[in-house]
C-alpha cells in the first residue's frame, strides 16, 4: 500500500500555505490529491530559491505526492470540466471564500446535487455566522486577531511581533485534514457526505486560548490573561560555553536532581524551592541561577549530565544543524530525491508510521499542469474531449520539462 488513505480521491482547489498543507498531510498518507491550479499556478510556486521559475523551495515541500491539473474556472469549459469530475471524487477541498464558490456555481447545495457522498470542505478566514464572514485572511492577520503578537511582546518586552513561521496556516491546515477525516468516517457510517467549515480565526483561537485565556477562564476573572510560565521573559534557551541548550526543569524531582547534579545541596534543602507553589514565587531568581549555571560548561557536557540525571535537555539546533542531528540521521528523516526537472532535492520525511499501510514519498511536487491530460483521462474524459478542452484553453497542460540547472 501507499499509505492508509490509498484509494481516496481529493480535488484540491487550494493555494498558498494553509490548504496545500492540509492536502499535503492527506497526500502523504496515500490519498490521490488532484491539485487544481489556475493558469498562473499556485501563489507559492515562486516563493523561495528555485532552479526554474514556478518551482520554488516552499512549493516543492508543500506539494509533493500531488498531481497538477490546470483548469481555468473563469472559462466555461474549465468550470464544466471540474463539475464533471465531481462524481468520482471523495473530497472537494477549497480555500476560496464561500461567496466566491457560490458565484462559480460550486456551493455545497450545487455540489451535493452532483455527488451526495462528497465531503465538501472549506478552509477560509472566518466562520460564516459572524460579521467578518466575507473578509480575506492571512496568517499574520489571524495571529494579530487572536492576540499572539501581544503574548510575544509580553515575553520579550518589545513591540508586538509575529511568530517566525506560518503557524496559523500550518495549524489550521492540520485541523482541516483532521476535520476531513472525521467527515469521511461519518460517511462510512451513513453513506452521505457533508459540508465542513474550518475557519482560521476560530480554529487558531481554540489553539492559542487554551493556554492564554488563563485568569479570564473564570467569571469574573480571577487573574490576568496569559500563562505566566509561557510568557516569562526568562523562558528561553540557556546560553552555554559554546552554544545553547534547552532544559525543562519542571517537576519537584527534576529540581532536586538538578540541584544535586550541580553540587547545590543547599538549594535542594531550601523551602523556597521545595515545591511548585514555592518555586512560582521565586522563579526570577531560579531563572537567574539557571542562566548563570549553564553558561559554565559546553552544551554537550550539559546534555550528557542532565540526560544521565533524567532531566529533559537537548542541544539547540539551527535549521541548518538540524540536518546533521544524530537522531534525525538515525531515523532517516531528511532524505534525497531526484526531481525530473529540478534535480536532486532534500526531502522532509513523513513523521508518522503505520505498521500495516506504510506511507511513502511517491513522487515529487509537480510542474504546473504536469498531469492535466493524465488526470482528465482518469476522471472519465476521452482523448478527443481532452484535446477539445486544451484547444479551448479551459484546461492547460505543462510545457516540456526543462532539465535541472
GROMACS .gro file of C-alpha atoms in nm:
model
  405
    1UNK     CA    1   0.000   0.000   0.000
    2UNK     CA    2   0.096   0.364  -0.042
    3UNK     CA    3  -0.040   0.468   0.296
    4UNK     CA    4  -0.360   0.432   0.498
    5UNK     CA    5  -0.558   0.666   0.271
    6UNK     CA    6  -0.478   0.487  -0.055
    7UNK     CA    7  -0.777   0.498  -0.288
    8UNK     CA    8  -0.915   0.826  -0.150
    9UNK     CA    9  -0.966   1.086  -0.424
   10UNK     CA   10  -0.934   1.455  -0.338
   11UNK     CA   11  -1.000   1.752  -0.566
   12UNK     CA   12  -0.785   2.028  -0.418
   13UNK     CA   13  -0.874   2.385  -0.513
   14UNK     CA   14  -0.647   2.544  -0.251
   15UNK     CA   15  -0.336   2.757  -0.292
   16UNK     CA   16  -0.085   2.942  -0.075
   17UNK     CA   17   0.005   2.766   0.254
   18UNK     CA   18  -0.293   2.654   0.462
   19UNK     CA   19  -0.496   2.445   0.219
   20UNK     CA   20  -0.194   2.289   0.048
   21UNK     CA   21  -0.057   2.188   0.389
   22UNK     CA   22  -0.388   2.015   0.467
   23UNK     CA   23  -0.384   1.828   0.136
   24UNK     CA   24  -0.012   1.750   0.181
   25UNK     CA   25  -0.088   1.564   0.505
   26UNK     CA   26  -0.357   1.363   0.328
   27UNK     CA   27  -0.138   1.303   0.022
   28UNK     CA   28   0.148   1.180   0.240
   29UNK     CA   29  -0.096   0.930   0.393
   30UNK     CA   30  -0.169   0.792   0.046
   31UNK     CA   31  -0.465   0.998  -0.080
   32UNK     CA   32  -0.470   1.073  -0.452
   33UNK     CA   33  -0.467   1.455  -0.450
   34UNK     CA   34  -0.560   1.624  -0.776
   35UNK     CA   35  -0.416   1.974  -0.738
   36UNK     CA   36  -0.635   2.202  -0.949
   37UNK     CA   37  -0.444   2.518  -1.039
   38UNK     CA   38  -0.538   2.832  -1.232
   39UNK     CA   39  -0.335   2.912  -1.546
   40UNK     CA   40  -0.093   3.127  -1.342
   41UNK     CA   41  -0.039   2.849  -1.088
   42UNK     CA   42  -0.039   2.829  -0.709
   43UNK     CA   43   0.076   3.152  -0.543
   44UNK     CA   44   0.363   2.973  -0.367
   45UNK     CA   45   0.524   2.842  -0.684
   46UNK     CA   46   0.770   3.132  -0.681
   47UNK     CA   47   0.832   3.154  -0.305
   48UNK     CA   48   1.194   3.083  -0.210
   49UNK     CA   49   1.501   2.992  -0.411
   50UNK     CA   50   1.443   2.790  -0.728
   51UNK     CA   51   1.625   2.635  -1.022
   52UNK     CA   52   1.334   2.700  -1.255
   53UNK     CA   53   1.051   2.952  -1.241
   54UNK     CA   54   0.743   2.815  -1.071
   55UNK     CA   55   0.930   2.552  -0.870
   56UNK     CA   56   1.035   2.740  -0.556
   57UNK     CA   57   1.153   2.572  -0.237
   58UNK     CA   58   0.834   2.631  -0.038
   59UNK     CA   59   0.614   2.494  -0.316
   60UNK     CA   60   0.829   2.182  -0.351
   61UNK     CA   61   0.781   2.090   0.015
   62UNK     CA   62   0.409   2.174   0.030
   63UNK     CA   63   0.304   1.987  -0.282
   64UNK     CA   64   0.486   1.656  -0.306
   65UNK     CA   65   0.274   1.343  -0.355
   66UNK     CA   66   0.021   1.550  -0.554
   67UNK     CA   67  -0.055   1.575  -0.925
   68UNK     CA   68  -0.122   1.907  -1.101
   69UNK     CA   69  -0.401   1.986  -1.346
   70UNK     CA   70  -0.467   2.335  -1.482
   71UNK     CA   71  -0.835   2.427  -1.515
   72UNK     CA   72  -0.940   2.784  -1.582
   73UNK     CA   73  -1.254   2.811  -1.370
   74UNK     CA   74  -1.326   3.153  -1.523
   75UNK     CA   75  -1.365   2.973  -1.856
   76UNK     CA   76  -1.697   2.789  -1.901
   77UNK     CA   77  -1.522   2.479  -2.035
   78UNK     CA   78  -1.282   2.465  -1.741
   79UNK     CA   79  -1.565   2.502  -1.490
   80UNK     CA   80  -1.770   2.240  -1.672
   81UNK     CA   81  -1.474   2.001  -1.659
   82UNK     CA   82  -1.447   2.039  -1.282
   83UNK     CA   83  -1.819   1.977  -1.239
   84UNK     CA   84  -1.783   1.662  -1.447
   85UNK     CA   85  -1.501   1.539  -1.221
   86UNK     CA   86  -1.703   1.577  -0.900
   87UNK     CA   87  -1.894   1.245  -0.917
   88UNK     CA   88  -1.567   1.048  -0.899
   89UNK     CA   89  -1.422   1.241  -0.603
   90UNK     CA   90  -1.446   1.173  -0.231
   91UNK     CA   91  -1.346   1.522  -0.117
   92UNK     CA   92  -1.362   1.873  -0.259
   93UNK     CA   93  -1.122   2.096  -0.063
   94UNK     CA   94  -1.117   2.470  -0.122
   95UNK     CA   95  -0.980   2.787   0.037
   96UNK     CA   96  -1.183   3.037  -0.164
   97UNK     CA   97  -1.437   3.227   0.040
   98UNK     CA   98  -1.779   3.057   0.024
   99UNK     CA   99  -1.922   3.359  -0.158
  100UNK     CA  100  -1.672   3.306  -0.441
  101UNK     CA  101  -1.755   2.934  -0.458
  102UNK     CA  102  -2.125   3.021  -0.486
  103UNK     CA  103  -2.056   3.266  -0.770
  104UNK     CA  104  -1.883   2.980  -0.956
  105UNK     CA  105  -2.190   2.762  -0.909
  106UNK     CA  106  -1.996   2.544  -0.665
  107UNK     CA  107  -2.191   2.600  -0.344
  108UNK     CA  108  -2.243   2.296  -0.126
  109UNK     CA  109  -2.603   2.266  -0.241
  110UNK     CA  110  -2.493   2.263  -0.606
  111UNK     CA  111  -2.209   2.015  -0.550
  112UNK     CA  112  -2.427   1.786  -0.337
  113UNK     CA  113  -2.673   1.761  -0.626
  114UNK     CA  114  -2.390   1.619  -0.837
  115UNK     CA  115  -2.236   1.394  -0.568
  116UNK     CA  116  -2.425   1.343  -0.240
  117UNK     CA  117  -2.135   1.138  -0.096
  118UNK     CA  118  -1.875   1.411  -0.133
  119UNK     CA  119  -1.707   1.574   0.167
  120UNK     CA  120  -1.717   1.944   0.082
  121UNK     CA  121  -1.452   2.115   0.295
  122UNK     CA  122  -1.383   2.487   0.302
  123UNK     CA  123  -1.085   2.628   0.490
  124UNK     CA  124  -1.105   3.007   0.495
  125UNK     CA  125  -1.076   3.309   0.721
  126UNK     CA  126  -1.385   3.339   0.934
  127UNK     CA  127  -1.696   3.147   1.035
  128UNK     CA  128  -1.995   3.227   0.821
  129UNK     CA  129  -2.227   3.329   1.104
  130UNK     CA  130  -2.024   3.633   1.210
  131UNK     CA  131  -1.971   3.986   1.078
  132UNK     CA  132  -1.624   3.900   0.938
  133UNK     CA  133  -1.765   3.621   0.718
  134UNK     CA  134  -1.664   3.768   0.381
  135UNK     CA  135  -1.327   3.913   0.483
  136UNK     CA  136  -0.997   3.782   0.341
  137UNK     CA  137  -0.749   3.638   0.589
  138UNK     CA  138  -0.381   3.552   0.602
  139UNK     CA  139  -0.154   3.404   0.866
  140UNK     CA  140  -0.034   3.737   1.007
  141UNK     CA  141  -0.387   3.877   1.025
  142UNK     CA  142  -0.510   3.582   1.228
  143UNK     CA  143  -0.205   3.588   1.457
  144UNK     CA  144  -0.292   3.951   1.530
  145UNK     CA  145  -0.666   3.888   1.565
  146UNK     CA  146  -0.606   3.615   1.824
  147UNK     CA  147  -0.353   3.825   2.017
  148UNK     CA  148  -0.041   3.618   1.956
  149UNK     CA  149   0.184   3.921   1.888
  150UNK     CA  150   0.086   4.061   2.229
  151UNK     CA  151   0.189   3.741   2.404
  152UNK     CA  152   0.521   3.768   2.221
  153UNK     CA  153   0.555   4.130   2.338
  154UNK     CA  154   0.485   4.034   2.697
  155UNK     CA  155   0.762   3.778   2.673
  156UNK     CA  156   1.023   3.994   2.501
  157UNK     CA  157   0.938   4.334   2.644
  158UNK     CA  158   0.947   4.473   2.291
  159UNK     CA  159   0.681   4.562   2.037
  160UNK     CA  160   0.420   4.305   1.926
  161UNK     CA  161   0.576   4.065   1.677
  162UNK     CA  162   0.454   3.776   1.463
  163UNK     CA  163   0.584   3.425   1.525
  164UNK     CA  164   0.861   3.344   1.278
  165UNK     CA  165   0.680   3.065   1.095
  166UNK     CA  166   0.344   3.026   0.923
  167UNK     CA  167   0.200   2.887   1.244
  168UNK     CA  168  -0.165   2.971   1.171
  169UNK     CA  169  -0.158   2.829   0.819
  170UNK     CA  170   0.002   2.506   0.931
  171UNK     CA  171  -0.204   2.457   1.247
  172UNK     CA  172  -0.531   2.529   1.065
  173UNK     CA  173  -0.414   2.308   0.778
  174UNK     CA  174  -0.363   2.027   1.026
  175UNK     CA  175  -0.709   2.089   1.173
  176UNK     CA  176  -0.852   2.083   0.820
  177UNK     CA  177  -0.709   1.741   0.741
  178UNK     CA  178  -0.842   1.615   1.074
  179UNK     CA  179  -1.190   1.755   1.000
  180UNK     CA  180  -1.194   1.587   0.658
  181UNK     CA  181  -1.105   1.250   0.808
  182UNK     CA  182  -1.381   1.290   1.067
  183UNK     CA  183  -1.635   1.361   0.791
  184UNK     CA  184  -1.514   1.058   0.593
  185UNK     CA  185  -1.561   0.840   0.900
  186UNK     CA  186  -1.914   0.973   0.936
  187UNK     CA  187  -1.978   0.895   0.568
  188UNK     CA  188  -1.865   0.537   0.627
  189UNK     CA  189  -2.147   0.509   0.882
  190UNK     CA  190  -2.422   0.698   0.698
  191UNK     CA  191  -2.333   0.675   0.330
  192UNK     CA  192  -2.356   1.052   0.286
  193UNK     CA  193  -2.107   1.336   0.270
  194UNK     CA  194  -2.146   1.676   0.432
  195UNK     CA  195  -2.019   2.033   0.430
  196UNK     CA  196  -1.725   2.102   0.660
  197UNK     CA  197  -1.622   2.455   0.761
  198UNK     CA  198  -1.275   2.522   0.903
  199UNK     CA  199  -1.241   2.895   0.982
  200UNK     CA  200  -0.890   3.020   1.054
  201UNK     CA  201  -0.991   3.272   1.322
  202UNK     CA  202  -1.191   3.036   1.541
  203UNK     CA  203  -0.960   2.739   1.485
  204UNK     CA  204  -0.648   2.930   1.585
  205UNK     CA  205  -0.824   3.096   1.878
  206UNK     CA  206  -0.902   2.743   2.002
  207UNK     CA  207  -0.532   2.660   1.969
  208UNK     CA  208  -0.395   2.970   2.143
  209UNK     CA  209  -0.652   3.050   2.408
  210UNK     CA  210  -0.626   2.713   2.578
  211UNK     CA  211  -0.301   2.849   2.723
  212UNK     CA  212  -0.369   3.219   2.742
  213UNK     CA  213  -0.732   3.266   2.848
  214UNK     CA  214  -0.589   3.178   3.191
  215UNK     CA  215  -0.740   3.402   3.464
  216UNK     CA  216  -1.024   3.501   3.232
  217UNK     CA  217  -1.137   3.139   3.238
  218UNK     CA  218  -1.339   3.242   3.542
  219UNK     CA  219  -1.633   3.485   3.552
  220UNK     CA  220  -1.550   3.734   3.686
  221UNK     CA  221  -1.176   3.696   3.609
  222UNK     CA  222  -0.951   3.584   3.894
  223UNK     CA  223  -0.629   3.687   3.724
  224UNK     CA  224  -0.478   3.827   3.407
  225UNK     CA  225  -0.472   3.667   3.063
  226UNK     CA  226  -0.153   3.482   2.968
  227UNK     CA  227   0.007   3.169   3.110
  228UNK     CA  228   0.289   3.332   3.306
  229UNK     CA  229   0.535   3.050   3.260
  230UNK     CA  230   0.489   3.062   2.881
  231UNK     CA  231   0.528   3.439   2.860
  232UNK     CA  232   0.810   3.481   3.113
  233UNK     CA  233   1.097   3.677   2.951
  234UNK     CA  234   1.345   3.432   3.104
  235UNK     CA  235   1.183   3.137   2.924
  236UNK     CA  236   1.439   3.090   2.652
  237UNK     CA  237   1.724   2.855   2.564
  238UNK     CA  238   2.017   2.880   2.805
  239UNK     CA  239   2.349   3.001   2.675
  240UNK     CA  240   2.634   2.755   2.738
  241UNK     CA  241   3.009   2.791   2.700
  242UNK     CA  242   2.980   2.709   2.328
  243UNK     CA  243   2.615   2.740   2.225
  244UNK     CA  244   2.270   2.693   2.377
  245UNK     CA  245   2.069   2.417   2.541
  246UNK     CA  246   1.701   2.377   2.613
  247UNK     CA  247   1.634   2.237   2.958
  248UNK     CA  248   1.291   2.165   3.107
  249UNK     CA  249   1.331   2.157   3.484
  250UNK     CA  250   0.965   2.102   3.562
  251UNK     CA  251   0.876   1.860   3.840
  252UNK     CA  252   0.991   1.852   4.204
  253UNK     CA  253   1.207   1.553   4.116
  254UNK     CA  254   1.370   1.739   3.825
  255UNK     CA  255   1.466   2.029   4.051
  256UNK     CA  256   1.604   1.804   4.323
  257UNK     CA  257   1.813   1.612   4.070
  258UNK     CA  258   1.938   1.932   3.909
  259UNK     CA  259   2.050   2.080   4.241
  260UNK     CA  260   2.231   1.755   4.317
  261UNK     CA  261   2.394   1.737   3.973
  262UNK     CA  262   2.541   2.088   4.001
  263UNK     CA  263   2.654   2.047   4.362
  264UNK     CA  264   2.394   2.273   4.523
  265UNK     CA  265   2.256   2.059   4.804
  266UNK     CA  266   2.180   2.380   4.991
  267UNK     CA  267   1.922   2.477   4.730
  268UNK     CA  268   1.768   2.131   4.740
  269UNK     CA  269   1.701   2.183   5.111
  270UNK     CA  270   1.574   2.540   5.073
  271UNK     CA  271   1.197   2.563   5.139
  272UNK     CA  272   1.172   2.839   4.875
  273UNK     CA  273   1.232   2.573   4.610
  274UNK     CA  274   1.063   2.273   4.770
  275UNK     CA  275   0.750   2.254   4.552
  276UNK     CA  276   0.584   2.413   4.252
  277UNK     CA  277   0.396   2.674   4.456
  278UNK     CA  278   0.708   2.789   4.642
  279UNK     CA  279   0.915   2.798   4.320
  280UNK     CA  280   0.648   3.001   4.142
  281UNK     CA  281   0.709   3.283   4.392
  282UNK     CA  282   1.084   3.272   4.327
  283UNK     CA  283   1.109   3.188   3.957
  284UNK     CA  284   1.302   3.505   3.877
  285UNK     CA  285   1.591   3.407   4.099
  286UNK     CA  286   1.573   3.045   3.980
  287UNK     CA  287   1.592   3.151   3.615
  288UNK     CA  288   1.890   3.371   3.703
  289UNK     CA  289   2.056   3.074   3.873
  290UNK     CA  290   1.996   2.851   3.570
  291UNK     CA  291   2.133   3.107   3.323
  292UNK     CA  292   2.449   3.156   3.531
  293UNK     CA  293   2.496   2.782   3.583
  294UNK     CA  294   2.455   2.668   3.224
  295UNK     CA  295   2.699   2.931   3.098
  296UNK     CA  296   2.985   2.748   3.273
  297UNK     CA  297   3.014   2.436   3.052
  298UNK     CA  298   2.980   2.333   2.686
  299UNK     CA  299   2.643   2.216   2.557
  300UNK     CA  300   2.747   1.852   2.507
  301UNK     CA  301   2.859   1.823   2.870
  302UNK     CA  302   2.530   1.963   2.996
  303UNK     CA  303   2.320   1.737   2.777
  304UNK     CA  304   2.517   1.431   2.892
  305UNK     CA  305   2.498   1.527   3.259
  306UNK     CA  306   2.130   1.615   3.255
  307UNK     CA  307   2.032   1.312   3.048
  308UNK     CA  308   2.211   1.090   3.300
  309UNK     CA  309   2.003   1.257   3.572
  310UNK     CA  310   1.684   1.203   3.366
  311UNK     CA  311   1.624   1.578   3.334
  312UNK     CA  312   1.479   1.673   2.992
  313UNK     CA  313   1.751   1.852   2.794
  314UNK     CA  314   1.865   1.888   2.435
  315UNK     CA  315   2.117   2.099   2.249
  316UNK     CA  316   1.968   2.381   2.043
  317UNK     CA  317   1.989   2.340   1.667
  318UNK     CA  318   1.960   2.587   1.386
  319UNK     CA  319   1.758   2.478   1.081
  320UNK     CA  320   2.093   2.401   0.919
  321UNK     CA  321   2.244   2.196   1.202
  322UNK     CA  322   1.918   2.003   1.241
  323UNK     CA  323   2.007   1.831   0.913
  324UNK     CA  324   2.303   1.666   1.087
  325UNK     CA  325   2.127   1.587   1.415
  326UNK     CA  326   2.219   1.234   1.528
  327UNK     CA  327   1.859   1.130   1.590
  328UNK     CA  328   1.736   1.270   1.259
  329UNK     CA  329   2.015   1.085   1.077
  330UNK     CA  330   1.931   0.760   1.254
  331UNK     CA  331   1.560   0.771   1.166
  332UNK     CA  332   1.633   0.893   0.811
  333UNK     CA  333   1.405   1.194   0.845
  334UNK     CA  334   1.586   1.402   0.586
  335UNK     CA  335   1.648   1.226   0.259
  336UNK     CA  336   1.717   1.299  -0.106
  337UNK     CA  337   1.502   1.257  -0.414
  338UNK     CA  338   1.576   1.314  -0.780
  339UNK     CA  339   1.319   1.552  -0.930
  340UNK     CA  340   1.264   1.511  -1.306
  341UNK     CA  341   1.311   1.883  -1.375
  342UNK     CA  342   1.465   2.026  -1.056
  343UNK     CA  343   1.747   1.778  -0.999
  344UNK     CA  344   1.849   1.641  -0.661
  345UNK     CA  345   1.636   1.774  -0.375
  346UNK     CA  346   1.647   1.730   0.001
  347UNK     CA  347   1.322   1.585   0.131
  348UNK     CA  348   1.145   1.613   0.465
  349UNK     CA  349   1.026   1.277   0.593
  350UNK     CA  350   0.679   1.159   0.686
  351UNK     CA  351   0.696   1.166   1.068
  352UNK     CA  352   0.420   0.915   1.147
  353UNK     CA  353   0.446   0.540   1.089
  354UNK     CA  354   0.176   0.284   1.009
  355UNK     CA  355   0.265  -0.082   1.064
  356UNK     CA  356   0.028  -0.230   0.803
  357UNK     CA  357  -0.004   0.053   0.549
  358UNK     CA  358   0.327   0.242   0.540
  359UNK     CA  359   0.320   0.584   0.375
  360UNK     CA  360   0.582   0.673   0.115
  361UNK     CA  361   0.716   0.967  -0.084
  362UNK     CA  362   0.561   0.853  -0.411
  363UNK     CA  363   0.651   1.145  -0.636
  364UNK     CA  364   0.791   1.497  -0.605
  365UNK     CA  365   0.597   1.821  -0.641
  366UNK     CA  366   0.453   1.859  -0.992
  367UNK     CA  367   0.521   2.116  -1.257
  368UNK     CA  368   0.223   2.338  -1.341
  369UNK     CA  369  -0.025   2.129  -1.538
  370UNK     CA  370   0.211   1.831  -1.550
  371UNK     CA  371  -0.072   1.578  -1.508
  372UNK     CA  372  -0.360   1.758  -1.681
  373UNK     CA  373  -0.414   1.502  -1.954
  374UNK     CA  374  -0.345   1.205  -1.726
  375UNK     CA  375  -0.595   1.319  -1.464
  376UNK     CA  376  -0.867   1.412  -1.711
  377UNK     CA  377  -0.840   1.062  -1.853
  378UNK     CA  378  -0.871   0.906  -1.507
  379UNK     CA  379  -1.180   1.120  -1.439
  380UNK     CA  380  -1.356   0.988  -1.750
  381UNK     CA  381  -1.262   1.221  -2.036
  382UNK     CA  382  -1.187   1.071  -2.376
  383UNK     CA  383  -0.877   1.172  -2.570
  384UNK     CA  384  -1.093   1.375  -2.810
  385UNK     CA  385  -1.260   1.554  -2.519
  386UNK     CA  386  -0.923   1.628  -2.362
  387UNK     CA  387  -0.796   1.768  -2.691
  388UNK     CA  388  -1.101   1.991  -2.729
  389UNK     CA  389  -1.066   2.117  -2.371
  390UNK     CA  390  -0.698   2.201  -2.423
  391UNK     CA  391  -0.777   2.371  -2.755
  392UNK     CA  392  -1.038   2.596  -2.590
  393UNK     CA  393  -0.796   2.681  -2.304
  394UNK     CA  394  -1.046   2.561  -2.048
  395UNK     CA  395  -0.759   2.333  -1.942
  396UNK     CA  396  -0.387   2.362  -1.998
  397UNK     CA  397  -0.100   2.117  -1.990
  398UNK     CA  398   0.261   2.162  -1.891
  399UNK     CA  399   0.524   2.257  -2.142
  400UNK     CA  400   0.800   2.001  -2.195
  401UNK     CA  401   1.017   1.969  -1.885
  402UNK     CA  402   1.343   2.160  -1.862
  403UNK     CA  403   1.638   1.983  -1.713
  404UNK     CA  404   1.783   2.094  -1.381
  405UNK     CA  405   2.039   2.372  -1.388
   0.00000   0.00000   0.00000
